[in-house]
PDB file of C-alpha atoms and ligand atoms in Angstrom:
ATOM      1  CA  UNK P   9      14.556  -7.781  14.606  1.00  0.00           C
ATOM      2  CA  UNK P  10      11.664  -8.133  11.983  1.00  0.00           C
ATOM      3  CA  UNK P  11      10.604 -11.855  11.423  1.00  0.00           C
ATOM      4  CA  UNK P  12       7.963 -11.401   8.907  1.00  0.00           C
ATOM      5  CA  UNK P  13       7.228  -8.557   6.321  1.00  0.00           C
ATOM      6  CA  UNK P  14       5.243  -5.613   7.378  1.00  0.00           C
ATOM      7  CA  UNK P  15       2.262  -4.984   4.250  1.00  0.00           C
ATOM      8  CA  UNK P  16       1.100  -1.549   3.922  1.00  0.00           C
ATOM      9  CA  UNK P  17      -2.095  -0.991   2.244  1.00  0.00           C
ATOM     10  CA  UNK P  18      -4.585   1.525   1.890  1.00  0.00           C
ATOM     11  CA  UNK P  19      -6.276   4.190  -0.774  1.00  0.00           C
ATOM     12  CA  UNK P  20      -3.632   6.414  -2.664  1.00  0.00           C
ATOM     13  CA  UNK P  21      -2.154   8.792  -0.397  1.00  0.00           C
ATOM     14  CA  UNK P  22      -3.090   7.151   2.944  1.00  0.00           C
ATOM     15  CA  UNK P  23       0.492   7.400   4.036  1.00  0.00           C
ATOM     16  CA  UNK P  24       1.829   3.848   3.005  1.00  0.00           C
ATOM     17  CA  UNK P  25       5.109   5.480   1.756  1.00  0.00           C
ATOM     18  CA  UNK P  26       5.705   7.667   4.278  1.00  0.00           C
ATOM     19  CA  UNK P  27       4.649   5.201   7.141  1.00  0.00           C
ATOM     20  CA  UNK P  28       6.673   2.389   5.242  1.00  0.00           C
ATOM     21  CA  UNK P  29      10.156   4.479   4.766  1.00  0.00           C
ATOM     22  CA  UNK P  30       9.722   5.389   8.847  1.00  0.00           C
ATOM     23  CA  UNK P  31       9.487   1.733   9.870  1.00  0.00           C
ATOM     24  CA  UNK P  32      11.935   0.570   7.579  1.00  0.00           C
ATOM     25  CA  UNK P  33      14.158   3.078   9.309  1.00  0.00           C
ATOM     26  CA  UNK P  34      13.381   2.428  12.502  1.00  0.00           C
ATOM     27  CA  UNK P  35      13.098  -1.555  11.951  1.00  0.00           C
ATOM     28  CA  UNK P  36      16.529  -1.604   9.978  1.00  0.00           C
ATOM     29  CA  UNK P  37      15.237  -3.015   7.091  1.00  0.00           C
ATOM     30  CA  UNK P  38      14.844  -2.567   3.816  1.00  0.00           C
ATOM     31  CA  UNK P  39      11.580  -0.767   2.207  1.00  0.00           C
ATOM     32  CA  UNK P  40       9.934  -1.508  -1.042  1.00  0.00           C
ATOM     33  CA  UNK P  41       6.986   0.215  -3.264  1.00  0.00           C
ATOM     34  CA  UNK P  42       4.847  -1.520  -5.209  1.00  0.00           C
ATOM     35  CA  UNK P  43       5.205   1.159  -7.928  1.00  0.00           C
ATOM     36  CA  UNK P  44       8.825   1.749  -8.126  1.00  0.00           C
ATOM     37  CA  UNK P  45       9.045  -2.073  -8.952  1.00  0.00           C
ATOM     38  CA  UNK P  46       6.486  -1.605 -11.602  1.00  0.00           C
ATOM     39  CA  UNK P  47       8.402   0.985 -12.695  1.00  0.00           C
ATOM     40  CA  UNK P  48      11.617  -0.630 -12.858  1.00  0.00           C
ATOM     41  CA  UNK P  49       9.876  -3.630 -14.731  1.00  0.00           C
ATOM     42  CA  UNK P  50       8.504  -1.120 -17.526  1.00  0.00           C
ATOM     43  CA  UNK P  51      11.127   0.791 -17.880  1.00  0.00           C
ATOM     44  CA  UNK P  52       8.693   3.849 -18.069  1.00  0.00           C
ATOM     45  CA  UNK P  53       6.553   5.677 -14.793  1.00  0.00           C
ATOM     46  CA  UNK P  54       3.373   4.492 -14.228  1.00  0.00           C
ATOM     47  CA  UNK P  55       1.640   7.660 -15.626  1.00  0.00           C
ATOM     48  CA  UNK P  56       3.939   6.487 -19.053  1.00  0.00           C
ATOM     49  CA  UNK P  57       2.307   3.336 -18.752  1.00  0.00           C
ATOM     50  CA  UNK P  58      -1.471   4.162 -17.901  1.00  0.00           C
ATOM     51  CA  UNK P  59      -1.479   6.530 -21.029  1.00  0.00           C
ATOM     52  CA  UNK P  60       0.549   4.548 -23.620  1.00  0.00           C
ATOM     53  CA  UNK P  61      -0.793   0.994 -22.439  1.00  0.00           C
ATOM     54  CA  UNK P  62      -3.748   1.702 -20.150  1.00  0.00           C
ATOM     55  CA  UNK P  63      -4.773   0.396 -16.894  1.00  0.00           C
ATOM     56  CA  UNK P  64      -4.581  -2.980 -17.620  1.00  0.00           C
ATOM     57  CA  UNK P  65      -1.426  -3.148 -18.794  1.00  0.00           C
ATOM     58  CA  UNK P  66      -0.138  -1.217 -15.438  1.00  0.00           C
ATOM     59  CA  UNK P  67      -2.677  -4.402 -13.303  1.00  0.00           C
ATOM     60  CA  UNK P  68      -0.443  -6.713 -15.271  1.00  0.00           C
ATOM     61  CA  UNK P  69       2.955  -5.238 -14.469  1.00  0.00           C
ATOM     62  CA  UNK P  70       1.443  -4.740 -10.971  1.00  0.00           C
ATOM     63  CA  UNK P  71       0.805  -8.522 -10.577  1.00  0.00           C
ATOM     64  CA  UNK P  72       4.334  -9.389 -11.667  1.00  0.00           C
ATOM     65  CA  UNK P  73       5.646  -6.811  -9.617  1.00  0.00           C
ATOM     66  CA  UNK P  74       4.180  -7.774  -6.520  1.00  0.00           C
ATOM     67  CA  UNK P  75       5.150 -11.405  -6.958  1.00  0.00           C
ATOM     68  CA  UNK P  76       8.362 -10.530  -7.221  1.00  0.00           C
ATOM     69  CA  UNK P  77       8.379  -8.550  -4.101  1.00  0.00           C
ATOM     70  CA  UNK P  78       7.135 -11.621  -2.304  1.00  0.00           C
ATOM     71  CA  UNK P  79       9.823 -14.177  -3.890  1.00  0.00           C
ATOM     72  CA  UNK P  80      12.046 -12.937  -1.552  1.00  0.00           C
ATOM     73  CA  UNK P  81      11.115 -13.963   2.017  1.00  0.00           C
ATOM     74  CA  UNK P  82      13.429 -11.493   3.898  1.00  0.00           C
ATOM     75  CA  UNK P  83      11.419  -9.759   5.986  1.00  0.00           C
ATOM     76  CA  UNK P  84      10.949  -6.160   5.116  1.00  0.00           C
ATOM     77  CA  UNK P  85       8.001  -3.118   4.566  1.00  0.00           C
ATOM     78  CA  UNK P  86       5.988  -3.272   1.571  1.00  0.00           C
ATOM     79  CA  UNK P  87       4.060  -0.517   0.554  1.00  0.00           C
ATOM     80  CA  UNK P  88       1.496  -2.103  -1.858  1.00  0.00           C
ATOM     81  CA  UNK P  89      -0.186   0.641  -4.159  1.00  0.00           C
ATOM     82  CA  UNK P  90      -4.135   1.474  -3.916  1.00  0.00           C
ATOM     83  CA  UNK P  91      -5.479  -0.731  -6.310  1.00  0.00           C
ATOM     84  CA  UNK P  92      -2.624  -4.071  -5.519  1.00  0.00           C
ATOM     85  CA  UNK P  93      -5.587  -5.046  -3.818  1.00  0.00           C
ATOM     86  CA  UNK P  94      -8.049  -5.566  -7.079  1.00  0.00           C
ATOM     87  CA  UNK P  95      -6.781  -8.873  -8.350  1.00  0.00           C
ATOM     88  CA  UNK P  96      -7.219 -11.328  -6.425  1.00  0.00           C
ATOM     89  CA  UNK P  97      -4.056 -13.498  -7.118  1.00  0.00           C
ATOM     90  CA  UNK P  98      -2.761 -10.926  -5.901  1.00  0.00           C
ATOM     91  CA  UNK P  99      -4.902 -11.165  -2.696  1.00  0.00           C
ATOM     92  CA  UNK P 100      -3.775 -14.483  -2.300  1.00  0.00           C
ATOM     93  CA  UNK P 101      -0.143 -13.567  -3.011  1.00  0.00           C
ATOM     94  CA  UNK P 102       0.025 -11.017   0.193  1.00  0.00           C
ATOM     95  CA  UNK P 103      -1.661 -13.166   2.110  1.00  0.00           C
ATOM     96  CA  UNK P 104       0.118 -16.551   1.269  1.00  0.00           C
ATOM     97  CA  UNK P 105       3.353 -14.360   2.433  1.00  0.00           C
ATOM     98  CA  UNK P 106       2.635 -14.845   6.125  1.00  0.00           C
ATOM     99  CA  UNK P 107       3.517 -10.551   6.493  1.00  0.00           C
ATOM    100  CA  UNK P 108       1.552  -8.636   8.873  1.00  0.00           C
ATOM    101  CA  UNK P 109      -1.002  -6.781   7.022  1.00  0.00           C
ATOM    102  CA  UNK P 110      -1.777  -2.817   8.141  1.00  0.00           C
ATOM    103  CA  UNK P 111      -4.173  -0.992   6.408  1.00  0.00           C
ATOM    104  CA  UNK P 112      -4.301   2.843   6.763  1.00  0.00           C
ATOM    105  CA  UNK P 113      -7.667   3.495   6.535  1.00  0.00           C
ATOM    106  CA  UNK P 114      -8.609   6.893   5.908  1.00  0.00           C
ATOM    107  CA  UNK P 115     -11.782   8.622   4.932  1.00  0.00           C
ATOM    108  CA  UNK P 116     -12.351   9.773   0.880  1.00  0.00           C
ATOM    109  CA  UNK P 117     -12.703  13.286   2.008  1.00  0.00           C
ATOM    110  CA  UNK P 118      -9.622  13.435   3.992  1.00  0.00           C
ATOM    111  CA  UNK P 119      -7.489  12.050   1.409  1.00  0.00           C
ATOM    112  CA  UNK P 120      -8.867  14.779  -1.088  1.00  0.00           C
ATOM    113  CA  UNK P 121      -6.755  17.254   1.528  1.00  0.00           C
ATOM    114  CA  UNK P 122      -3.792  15.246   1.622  1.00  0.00           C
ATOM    115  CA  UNK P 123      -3.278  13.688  -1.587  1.00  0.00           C
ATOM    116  CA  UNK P 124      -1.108  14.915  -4.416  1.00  0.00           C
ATOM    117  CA  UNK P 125      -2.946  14.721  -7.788  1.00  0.00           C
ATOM    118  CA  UNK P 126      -0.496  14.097 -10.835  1.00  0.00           C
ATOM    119  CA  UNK P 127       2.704  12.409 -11.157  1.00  0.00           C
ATOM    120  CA  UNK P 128       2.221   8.586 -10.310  1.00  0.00           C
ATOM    121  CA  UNK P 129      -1.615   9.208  -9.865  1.00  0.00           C
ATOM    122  CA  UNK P 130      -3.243   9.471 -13.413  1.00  0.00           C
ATOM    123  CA  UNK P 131      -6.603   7.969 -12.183  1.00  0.00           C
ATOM    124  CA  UNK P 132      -7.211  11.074  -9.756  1.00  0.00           C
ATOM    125  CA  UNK P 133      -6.577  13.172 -12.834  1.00  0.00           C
ATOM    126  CA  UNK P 134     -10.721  13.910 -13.736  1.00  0.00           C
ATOM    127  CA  UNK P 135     -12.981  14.424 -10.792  1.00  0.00           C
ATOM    128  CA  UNK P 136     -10.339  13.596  -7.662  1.00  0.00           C
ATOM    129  CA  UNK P 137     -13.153  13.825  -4.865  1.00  0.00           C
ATOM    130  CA  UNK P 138     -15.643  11.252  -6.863  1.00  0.00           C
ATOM    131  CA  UNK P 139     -12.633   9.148  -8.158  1.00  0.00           C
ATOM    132  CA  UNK P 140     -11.541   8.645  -4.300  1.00  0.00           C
ATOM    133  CA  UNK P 141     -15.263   8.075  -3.173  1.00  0.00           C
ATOM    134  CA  UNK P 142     -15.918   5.471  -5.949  1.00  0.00           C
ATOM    135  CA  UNK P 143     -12.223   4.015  -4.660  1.00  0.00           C
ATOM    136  CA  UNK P 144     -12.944   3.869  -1.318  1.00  0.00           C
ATOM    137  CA  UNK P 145     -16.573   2.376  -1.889  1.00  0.00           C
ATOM    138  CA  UNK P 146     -14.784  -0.600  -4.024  1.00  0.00           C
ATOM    139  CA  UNK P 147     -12.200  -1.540  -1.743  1.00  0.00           C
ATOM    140  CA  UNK P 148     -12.819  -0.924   1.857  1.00  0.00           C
ATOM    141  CA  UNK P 149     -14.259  -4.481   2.204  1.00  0.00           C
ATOM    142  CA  UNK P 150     -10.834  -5.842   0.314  1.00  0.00           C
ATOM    143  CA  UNK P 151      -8.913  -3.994   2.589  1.00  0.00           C
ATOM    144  CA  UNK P 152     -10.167  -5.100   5.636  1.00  0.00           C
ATOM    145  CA  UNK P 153     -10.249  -8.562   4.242  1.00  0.00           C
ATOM    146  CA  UNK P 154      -6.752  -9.148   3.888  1.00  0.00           C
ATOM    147  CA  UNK P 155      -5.910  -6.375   7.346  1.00  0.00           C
ATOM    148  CA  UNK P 156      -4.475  -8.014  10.124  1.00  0.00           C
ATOM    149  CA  UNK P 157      -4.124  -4.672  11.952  1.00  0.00           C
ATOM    150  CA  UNK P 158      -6.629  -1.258  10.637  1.00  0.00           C
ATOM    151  CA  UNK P 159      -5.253   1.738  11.868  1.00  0.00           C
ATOM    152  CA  UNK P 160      -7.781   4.669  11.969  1.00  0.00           C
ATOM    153  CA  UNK P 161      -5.447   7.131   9.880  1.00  0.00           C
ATOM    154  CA  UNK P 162      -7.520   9.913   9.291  1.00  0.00           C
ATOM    155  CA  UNK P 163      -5.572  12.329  11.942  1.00  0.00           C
ATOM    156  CA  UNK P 164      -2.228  12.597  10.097  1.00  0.00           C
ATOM    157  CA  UNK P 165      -0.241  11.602  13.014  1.00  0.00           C
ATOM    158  CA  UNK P 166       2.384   9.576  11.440  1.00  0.00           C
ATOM    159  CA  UNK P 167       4.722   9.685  14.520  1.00  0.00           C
ATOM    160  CA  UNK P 168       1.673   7.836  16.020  1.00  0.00           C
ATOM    161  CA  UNK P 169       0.803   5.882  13.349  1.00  0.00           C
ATOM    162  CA  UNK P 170       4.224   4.116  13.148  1.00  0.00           C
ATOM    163  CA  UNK P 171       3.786   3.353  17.088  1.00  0.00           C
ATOM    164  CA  UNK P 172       0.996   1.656  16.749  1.00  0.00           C
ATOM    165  CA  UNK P 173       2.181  -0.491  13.958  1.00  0.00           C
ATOM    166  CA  UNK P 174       5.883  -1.225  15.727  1.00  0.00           C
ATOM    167  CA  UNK P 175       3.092  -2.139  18.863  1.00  0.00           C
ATOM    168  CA  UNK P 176       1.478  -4.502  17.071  1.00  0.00           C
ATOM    169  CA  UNK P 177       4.435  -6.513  15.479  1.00  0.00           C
ATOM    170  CA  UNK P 178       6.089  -6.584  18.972  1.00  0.00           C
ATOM    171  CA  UNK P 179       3.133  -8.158  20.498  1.00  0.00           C
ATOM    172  CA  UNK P 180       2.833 -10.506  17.317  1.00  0.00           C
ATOM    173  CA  UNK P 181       6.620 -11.581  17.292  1.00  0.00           C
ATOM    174  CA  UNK P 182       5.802 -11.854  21.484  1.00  0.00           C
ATOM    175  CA  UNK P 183       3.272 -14.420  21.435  1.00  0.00           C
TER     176      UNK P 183
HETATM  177  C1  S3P D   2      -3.377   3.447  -7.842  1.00  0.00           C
HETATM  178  C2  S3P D   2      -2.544   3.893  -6.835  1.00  0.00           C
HETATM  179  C3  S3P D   2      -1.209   4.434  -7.076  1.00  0.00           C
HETATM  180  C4  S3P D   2      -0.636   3.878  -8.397  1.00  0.00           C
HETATM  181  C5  S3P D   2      -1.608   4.044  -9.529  1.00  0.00           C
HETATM  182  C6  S3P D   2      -2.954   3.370  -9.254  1.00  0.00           C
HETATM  183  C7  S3P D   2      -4.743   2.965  -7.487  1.00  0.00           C
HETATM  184  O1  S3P D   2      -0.315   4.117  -6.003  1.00  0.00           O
HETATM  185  O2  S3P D   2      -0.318   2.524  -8.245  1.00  0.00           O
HETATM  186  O3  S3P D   2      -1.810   5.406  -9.774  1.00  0.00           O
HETATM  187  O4  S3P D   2      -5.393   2.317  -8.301  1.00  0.00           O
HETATM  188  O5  S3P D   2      -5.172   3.239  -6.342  1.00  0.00           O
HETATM  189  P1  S3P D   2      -0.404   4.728  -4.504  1.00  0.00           P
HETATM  190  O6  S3P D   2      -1.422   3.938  -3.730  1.00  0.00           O
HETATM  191  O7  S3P D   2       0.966   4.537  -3.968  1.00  0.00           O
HETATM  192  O8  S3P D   2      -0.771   6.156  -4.629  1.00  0.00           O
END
């Protein structure tokens, strides 16, 4: 059984969702996104809320979302959106939460293969290789700040992916 939450981060489209939903499955617990909380705090996607509000608005309803997320201490997979890492309350909010922190770290030019432009993604809307460059160059550093475990992600293995993370919390929870 889980006995602390499992954090997903990582740039947009490093896996977190898919990863996340496949531990969650395999853990028995429950999975939550970042984003689809936002969402169901707005009322209105994120793409909705980026164009009628802008980004700050969406950092705002990010915050909120992700201390909500946290309120609840049952132990579960979080899949915290790209930029969730920006703020840092809301650094200090994932890390105050005592989860084990995986970061999918994959390579700008990779993710230009992999990643779906559109739909919850407006920022990747303009120049998608420069915009995931500029991204990457930001928040690498944040990411491995807060990463208990960085998982070279760049070979999209996610059967392997999900090993290594279930490894990790069962030598964790073993110790
Ligand atoms: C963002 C990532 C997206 C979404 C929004 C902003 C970012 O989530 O929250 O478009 O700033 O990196 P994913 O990481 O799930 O793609």
């Amino acid at each position: 059984m889980l006995t602390r939450s499992i954090v997903l981060i990582g740039l947009t489209g490093s896996g977190k969702t898919t990863v996340g939903k496949r531990l969650a499955k395999q853990l028995n617990c429950s999975f939550i996104d970042s984003d689809d909380v936002v969402l169901q705090l707005a009322g209105k996607s994120v793409r909705d809320i980026f164009e009628q509000q802008g980004e700050q608005a969406f950092r705002d309803l990010e915050s909120r979302a992700l201390e909500a997320i946290f309120a609840d201490h049952s132990p579960k997979v979080i899949a915290a959106a790209g930029g969730s890492v920006l703020a840092e309350s809301n650094r200090q909010v994932i890390t105050n939460s005592d989860s084990t922190v995986v970061w999918l770290d994959v390579e700008p030019s990779n993710l230009l293969r992999r990643v779906t432009v559109g739909s919850h993604r407006p920022l990747l809307d303009g120049d998608t290789s420069a915009t995931l460059t500029a991204m990457s160059a930001e928040r690498r550093s944040l990411y491995a700040q807060l990463a208990d475990l960085q998982i070279d992600a760049n070979v999209h293995d996610i059967n392997q992916v999900v090993r290594t993370v279930l490894d990790h919390v069962a030598k964790r929870d073993n110790k």
